[in-house]
Amino acid sequence: GRQMLGFRLPGDLVGLECLAYRNALHSTAARARCTVAPISSERFETIQREFPRLATALFLMTLRESAILHEWEVNLGRRVA
């Protein structure tokens, strides 16, 4: 079965982990019609250099998502079988 770990909204970035890992860590599926705009890692790095505030915002977003995931892990670990 599948497990939903989050929902994305229009304009959200998906797959940032692919910048650090060769393969995606998870899959993404659209529940409704959407448009996807792929971006190369080289272009992404250039954008971060040109717009350092954007790079900081993306870093903070990653930290936030990691904290949420950690809370879910703790929640699941405390449940009875």
Short mmCIF file of N, CA and C in Angstrom, two decimals:
data_model
loop_
_atom_site.label_atom_id
_atom_site.label_comp_id
_atom_site.label_asym_id
_atom_site.label_seq_id
_atom_site.Cartn_x
_atom_site.Cartn_y
_atom_site.Cartn_z
N GLY A 1 0.81 -1.19 0.00
CA GLY A 1 0.00 0.00 0.00
C GLY A 1 0.85 1.25 0.00
N ARG A 2 0.19 2.33 -0.24
CA ARG A 2 0.86 3.64 -0.24
C ARG A 2 0.56 4.37 1.04
N GLN A 3 1.46 5.20 1.42
CA GLN A 3 1.26 6.04 2.60
C GLN A 3 1.51 7.48 2.20
N MET A 4 0.54 8.34 2.48
CA MET A 4 0.70 9.77 2.18
C MET A 4 1.48 10.43 3.31
N LEU A 5 2.56 11.07 2.93
CA LEU A 5 3.40 11.75 3.92
C LEU A 5 3.24 13.26 3.88
N GLY A 6 2.57 13.76 2.87
CA GLY A 6 2.39 15.20 2.78
C GLY A 6 1.63 15.58 1.53
N PHE A 7 1.23 16.82 1.51
CA PHE A 7 0.52 17.37 0.36
C PHE A 7 1.28 18.58 -0.14
N ARG A 8 1.33 18.73 -1.42
CA ARG A 8 1.98 19.89 -2.03
C ARG A 8 0.93 20.82 -2.60
N LEU A 9 1.26 22.07 -2.62
CA LEU A 9 0.37 23.09 -3.17
C LEU A 9 0.99 23.66 -4.43
N PRO A 10 0.20 24.33 -5.26
CA PRO A 10 0.77 24.94 -6.47
C PRO A 10 1.97 25.83 -6.13
N GLY A 11 3.05 25.63 -6.86
CA GLY A 11 4.26 26.41 -6.64
C GLY A 11 5.28 25.73 -5.73
N ASP A 12 4.88 24.66 -5.04
CA ASP A 12 5.80 23.96 -4.16
C ASP A 12 6.84 23.20 -4.98
N LEU A 13 8.00 23.01 -4.38
CA LEU A 13 9.06 22.23 -5.00
C LEU A 13 8.94 20.79 -4.54
N VAL A 14 9.17 19.88 -5.46
CA VAL A 14 9.11 18.45 -5.17
C VAL A 14 10.42 17.83 -5.60
N GLY A 15 10.97 16.97 -4.76
CA GLY A 15 12.16 16.21 -5.15
C GLY A 15 13.48 16.91 -4.89
N LEU A 16 13.53 17.81 -3.94
CA LEU A 16 14.80 18.49 -3.64
C LEU A 16 15.88 17.50 -3.21
N GLU A 17 15.47 16.38 -2.62
CA GLU A 17 16.46 15.39 -2.18
C GLU A 17 17.26 14.83 -3.35
N CYS A 18 16.72 14.94 -4.55
CA CYS A 18 17.43 14.43 -5.72
C CYS A 18 18.71 15.22 -6.01
N LEU A 19 18.84 16.39 -5.40
CA LEU A 19 20.08 17.16 -5.55
C LEU A 19 21.22 16.53 -4.77
N ALA A 20 20.88 15.76 -3.71
CA ALA A 20 21.90 15.16 -2.86
C ALA A 20 22.07 13.66 -3.10
N TYR A 21 21.02 13.01 -3.60
CA TYR A 21 21.05 11.57 -3.79
C TYR A 21 20.87 11.23 -5.26
N ARG A 22 21.45 10.13 -5.67
CA ARG A 22 21.36 9.73 -7.07
C ARG A 22 19.93 9.34 -7.46
N ASN A 23 19.24 8.67 -6.54
CA ASN A 23 17.87 8.24 -6.78
C ASN A 23 16.92 8.95 -5.82
N ALA A 24 15.69 9.13 -6.22
CA ALA A 24 14.69 9.75 -5.36
C ALA A 24 14.45 8.88 -4.14
N LEU A 25 14.22 9.50 -3.00
CA LEU A 25 13.98 8.77 -1.77
C LEU A 25 12.54 8.30 -1.66
N HIS A 26 11.65 8.92 -2.41
CA HIS A 26 10.23 8.55 -2.38
C HIS A 26 9.61 8.97 -3.71
N SER A 27 8.40 8.49 -3.92
CA SER A 27 7.70 8.85 -5.15
C SER A 27 6.71 9.97 -4.87
N THR A 28 6.27 10.60 -5.93
CA THR A 28 5.28 11.66 -5.84
C THR A 28 4.20 11.35 -6.87
N ALA A 29 2.96 11.51 -6.46
CA ALA A 29 1.84 11.27 -7.37
C ALA A 29 0.89 12.45 -7.29
N ALA A 30 0.33 12.81 -8.42
CA ALA A 30 -0.65 13.90 -8.48
C ALA A 30 -2.05 13.34 -8.29
N ARG A 31 -2.82 13.98 -7.44
CA ARG A 31 -4.22 13.57 -7.22
C ARG A 31 -5.16 14.34 -8.15
N ALA A 32 -4.64 15.33 -8.82
CA ALA A 32 -5.42 16.13 -9.76
C ALA A 32 -4.48 16.56 -10.89
N ARG A 33 -5.04 17.12 -11.91
CA ARG A 33 -4.25 17.59 -13.05
C ARG A 33 -3.24 18.64 -12.58
N CYS A 34 -2.02 18.54 -13.07
CA CYS A 34 -1.00 19.51 -12.66
C CYS A 34 0.01 19.69 -13.80
N THR A 35 0.82 20.72 -13.64
CA THR A 35 1.91 20.99 -14.57
C THR A 35 3.21 20.89 -13.81
N VAL A 36 4.17 20.20 -14.39
CA VAL A 36 5.47 20.01 -13.75
C VAL A 36 6.53 20.72 -14.59
N ALA A 37 7.39 21.46 -13.92
CA ALA A 37 8.48 22.16 -14.61
C ALA A 37 9.81 21.63 -14.07
N PRO A 38 10.43 20.70 -14.78
CA PRO A 38 11.71 20.15 -14.31
C PRO A 38 12.82 21.20 -14.37
N ILE A 39 13.77 21.07 -13.47
CA ILE A 39 14.91 21.98 -13.44
C ILE A 39 16.17 21.16 -13.17
N SER A 40 17.23 21.43 -13.90
CA SER A 40 18.48 20.68 -13.72
C SER A 40 19.17 21.11 -12.44
N SER A 41 19.99 20.24 -11.92
CA SER A 41 20.72 20.58 -10.69
C SER A 41 21.68 21.75 -10.93
N GLU A 42 22.25 21.83 -12.13
CA GLU A 42 23.15 22.94 -12.44
C GLU A 42 22.40 24.27 -12.40
N ARG A 43 21.23 24.31 -13.02
CA ARG A 43 20.42 25.54 -13.02
C ARG A 43 19.97 25.90 -11.61
N PHE A 44 19.60 24.89 -10.84
CA PHE A 44 19.16 25.12 -9.47
C PHE A 44 20.30 25.73 -8.64
N GLU A 45 21.51 25.23 -8.80
CA GLU A 45 22.66 25.77 -8.08
C GLU A 45 22.94 27.22 -8.50
N THR A 46 22.81 27.51 -9.79
CA THR A 46 23.01 28.87 -10.28
C THR A 46 21.98 29.82 -9.66
N ILE A 47 20.74 29.39 -9.61
CA ILE A 47 19.68 30.22 -9.02
C ILE A 47 19.99 30.49 -7.54
N GLN A 48 20.47 29.49 -6.83
CA GLN A 48 20.78 29.69 -5.41
C GLN A 48 21.92 30.70 -5.22
N ARG A 49 22.90 30.65 -6.11
CA ARG A 49 23.99 31.62 -6.01
C ARG A 49 23.51 33.04 -6.32
N GLU A 50 22.64 33.16 -7.32
CA GLU A 50 22.14 34.47 -7.72
C GLU A 50 21.15 35.06 -6.72
N PHE A 51 20.43 34.18 -6.01
CA PHE A 51 19.40 34.61 -5.06
C PHE A 51 19.63 33.92 -3.71
N PRO A 52 20.59 34.40 -2.93
CA PRO A 52 20.93 33.73 -1.67
C PRO A 52 19.77 33.68 -0.66
N ARG A 53 18.87 34.66 -0.70
CA ARG A 53 17.73 34.61 0.21
C ARG A 53 16.80 33.45 -0.14
N LEU A 54 16.69 33.14 -1.41
CA LEU A 54 15.90 31.99 -1.83
C LEU A 54 16.56 30.70 -1.32
N ALA A 55 17.88 30.63 -1.43
CA ALA A 55 18.61 29.45 -0.94
C ALA A 55 18.36 29.27 0.56
N THR A 56 18.39 30.37 1.32
CA THR A 56 18.12 30.30 2.75
C THR A 56 16.70 29.83 3.02
N ALA A 57 15.74 30.33 2.27
CA ALA A 57 14.34 29.93 2.45
C ALA A 57 14.17 28.44 2.16
N LEU A 58 14.81 27.94 1.13
CA LEU A 58 14.72 26.52 0.80
C LEU A 58 15.35 25.67 1.89
N PHE A 59 16.46 26.15 2.44
CA PHE A 59 17.11 25.43 3.54
C PHE A 59 16.19 25.38 4.76
N LEU A 60 15.56 26.49 5.10
CA LEU A 60 14.65 26.52 6.24
C LEU A 60 13.43 25.64 5.98
N MET A 61 12.95 25.60 4.75
CA MET A 61 11.83 24.73 4.40
C MET A 61 12.20 23.27 4.62
N THR A 62 13.42 22.92 4.24
CA THR A 62 13.90 21.55 4.42
C THR A 62 13.99 21.20 5.89
N LEU A 63 14.48 22.12 6.71
CA LEU A 63 14.55 21.88 8.15
C LEU A 63 13.16 21.69 8.74
N ARG A 64 12.21 22.50 8.29
CA ARG A 64 10.83 22.39 8.79
C ARG A 64 10.23 21.03 8.44
N GLU A 65 10.39 20.61 7.20
CA GLU A 65 9.85 19.32 6.79
C GLU A 65 10.51 18.17 7.55
N SER A 66 11.79 18.29 7.82
CA SER A 66 12.49 17.27 8.59
C SER A 66 11.95 17.20 10.02
N ALA A 67 11.68 18.34 10.62
CA ALA A 67 11.12 18.37 11.98
C ALA A 67 9.73 17.75 12.02
N ILE A 68 8.91 18.03 11.02
CA ILE A 68 7.57 17.44 10.95
C ILE A 68 7.68 15.92 10.82
N LEU A 69 8.55 15.45 9.95
CA LEU A 69 8.74 14.02 9.77
C LEU A 69 9.19 13.37 11.07
N HIS A 70 10.10 14.02 11.78
CA HIS A 70 10.58 13.49 13.05
C HIS A 70 9.43 13.36 14.05
N GLU A 71 8.56 14.33 14.12
CA GLU A 71 7.40 14.28 15.02
C GLU A 71 6.48 13.12 14.65
N TRP A 72 6.27 12.89 13.36
CA TRP A 72 5.46 11.76 12.94
C TRP A 72 6.10 10.44 13.33
N GLU A 73 7.42 10.34 13.20
CA GLU A 73 8.13 9.12 13.59
C GLU A 73 7.96 8.85 15.07
N VAL A 74 8.08 9.87 15.89
CA VAL A 74 7.90 9.72 17.33
C VAL A 74 6.47 9.31 17.63
N ASN A 75 5.51 9.93 16.96
CA ASN A 75 4.11 9.59 17.14
C ASN A 75 3.84 8.12 16.82
N LEU A 76 4.36 7.64 15.71
CA LEU A 76 4.14 6.25 15.32
C LEU A 76 4.84 5.28 16.29
N GLY A 77 5.99 5.66 16.78
CA GLY A 77 6.74 4.81 17.71
C GLY A 77 6.07 4.65 19.05
N ARG A 78 5.18 5.53 19.44
CA ARG A 78 4.52 5.48 20.73
C ARG A 78 3.19 4.74 20.69
N ARG A 79 2.74 4.34 19.52
CA ARG A 79 1.46 3.65 19.41
C ARG A 79 1.60 2.18 19.80
N VAL A 80 0.56 1.64 20.35
CA VAL A 80 0.57 0.22 20.68
C VAL A 80 0.32 -0.59 19.42
N ALA A 81 0.85 -1.81 19.38
CA ALA A 81 0.67 -2.67 18.22
C ALA A 81 -0.78 -3.06 18.11
#
